[in-house]
mmCIF file of C-alpha atoms in Angstrom:
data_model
loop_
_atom_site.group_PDB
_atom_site.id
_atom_site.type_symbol
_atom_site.label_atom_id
_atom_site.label_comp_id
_atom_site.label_asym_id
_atom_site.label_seq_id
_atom_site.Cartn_x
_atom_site.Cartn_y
_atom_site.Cartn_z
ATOM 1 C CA UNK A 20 -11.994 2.239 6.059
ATOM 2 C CA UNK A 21 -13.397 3.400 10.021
ATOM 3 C CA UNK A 22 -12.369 6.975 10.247
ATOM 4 C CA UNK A 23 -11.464 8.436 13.692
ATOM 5 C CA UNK A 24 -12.679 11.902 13.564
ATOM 6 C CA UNK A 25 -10.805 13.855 16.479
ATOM 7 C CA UNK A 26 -9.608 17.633 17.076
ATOM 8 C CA UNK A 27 -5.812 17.068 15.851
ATOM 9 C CA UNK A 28 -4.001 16.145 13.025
ATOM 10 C CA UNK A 29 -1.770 12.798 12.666
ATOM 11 C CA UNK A 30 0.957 13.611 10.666
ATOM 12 C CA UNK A 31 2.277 10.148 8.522
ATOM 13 C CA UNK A 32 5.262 8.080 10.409
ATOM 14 C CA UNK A 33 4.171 9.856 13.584
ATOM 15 C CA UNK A 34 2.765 8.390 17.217
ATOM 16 C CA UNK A 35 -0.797 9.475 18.742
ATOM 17 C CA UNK A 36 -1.776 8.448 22.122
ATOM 18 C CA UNK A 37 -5.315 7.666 22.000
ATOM 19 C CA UNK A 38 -8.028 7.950 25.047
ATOM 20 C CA UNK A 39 -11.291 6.352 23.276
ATOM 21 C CA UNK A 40 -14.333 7.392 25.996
ATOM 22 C CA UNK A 41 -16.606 6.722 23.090
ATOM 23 C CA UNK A 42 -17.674 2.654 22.926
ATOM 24 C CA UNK A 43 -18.110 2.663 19.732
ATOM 25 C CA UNK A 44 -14.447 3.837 18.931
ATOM 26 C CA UNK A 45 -13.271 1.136 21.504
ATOM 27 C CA UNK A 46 -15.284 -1.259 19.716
ATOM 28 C CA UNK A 47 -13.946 0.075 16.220
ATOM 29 C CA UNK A 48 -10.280 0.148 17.240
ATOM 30 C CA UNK A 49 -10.363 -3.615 18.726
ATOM 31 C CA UNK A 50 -12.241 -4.848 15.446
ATOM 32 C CA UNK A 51 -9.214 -3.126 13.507
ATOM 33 C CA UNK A 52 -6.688 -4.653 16.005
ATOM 34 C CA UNK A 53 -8.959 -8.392 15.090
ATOM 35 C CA UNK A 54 -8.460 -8.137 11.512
ATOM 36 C CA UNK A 55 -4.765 -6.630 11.583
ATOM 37 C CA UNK A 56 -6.289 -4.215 9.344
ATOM 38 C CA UNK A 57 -6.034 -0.229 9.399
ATOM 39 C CA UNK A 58 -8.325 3.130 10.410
ATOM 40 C CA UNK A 59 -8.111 6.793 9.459
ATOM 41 C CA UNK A 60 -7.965 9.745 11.705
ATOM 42 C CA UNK A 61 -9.384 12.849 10.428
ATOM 43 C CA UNK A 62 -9.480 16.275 11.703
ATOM 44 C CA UNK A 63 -12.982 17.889 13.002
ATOM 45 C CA UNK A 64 -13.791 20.941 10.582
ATOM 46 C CA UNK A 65 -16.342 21.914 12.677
ATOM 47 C CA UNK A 66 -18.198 20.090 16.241
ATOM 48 C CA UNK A 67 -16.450 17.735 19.345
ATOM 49 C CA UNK A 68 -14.692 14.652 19.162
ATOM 50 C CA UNK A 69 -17.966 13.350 21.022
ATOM 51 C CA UNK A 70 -21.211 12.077 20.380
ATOM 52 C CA UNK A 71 -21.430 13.072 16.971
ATOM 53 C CA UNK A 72 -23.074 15.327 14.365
ATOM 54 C CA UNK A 73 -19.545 16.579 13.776
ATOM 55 C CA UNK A 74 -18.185 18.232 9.884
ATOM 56 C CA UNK A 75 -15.218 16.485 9.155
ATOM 57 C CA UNK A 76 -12.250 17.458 6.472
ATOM 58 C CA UNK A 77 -12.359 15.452 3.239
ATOM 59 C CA UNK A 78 -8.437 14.957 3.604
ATOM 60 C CA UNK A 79 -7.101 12.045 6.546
ATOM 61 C CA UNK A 80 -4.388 10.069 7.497
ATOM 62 C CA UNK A 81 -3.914 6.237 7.824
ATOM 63 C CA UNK A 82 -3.066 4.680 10.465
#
């Protein structure tokens, strides 16, 4: 499953804007939206939301 790694934490049943900058989370979002198929977003432990090299928490949520 594409994980979404970003600085907050989606909570299940709720809504999340999303602003991708990042083309390769644009690209991974409309290949999700192509195979009507899901992604997880998981919270940063440590790093930024962009370009990488980021410790992420072993727990996320499906969206």
């Amino acid at each position: 499953m594409p994980m979404l790694p970003l600085g907050a934490v989606l909570l299940p049943t709720a809504v999340m804007p999303l602003q991708l900058f990042e083309a390769r989370y644009r690209h991974m979002i409309v290949d999700v939206l192509a195979a009507d198929s899901e992604f997880g977003v998981v919270l940063i432990r440590r790093g930024s939301e962009v370009g990488g090299g980021d410790l992420r928490y072993d727990v996320a949520t499906r969206a």
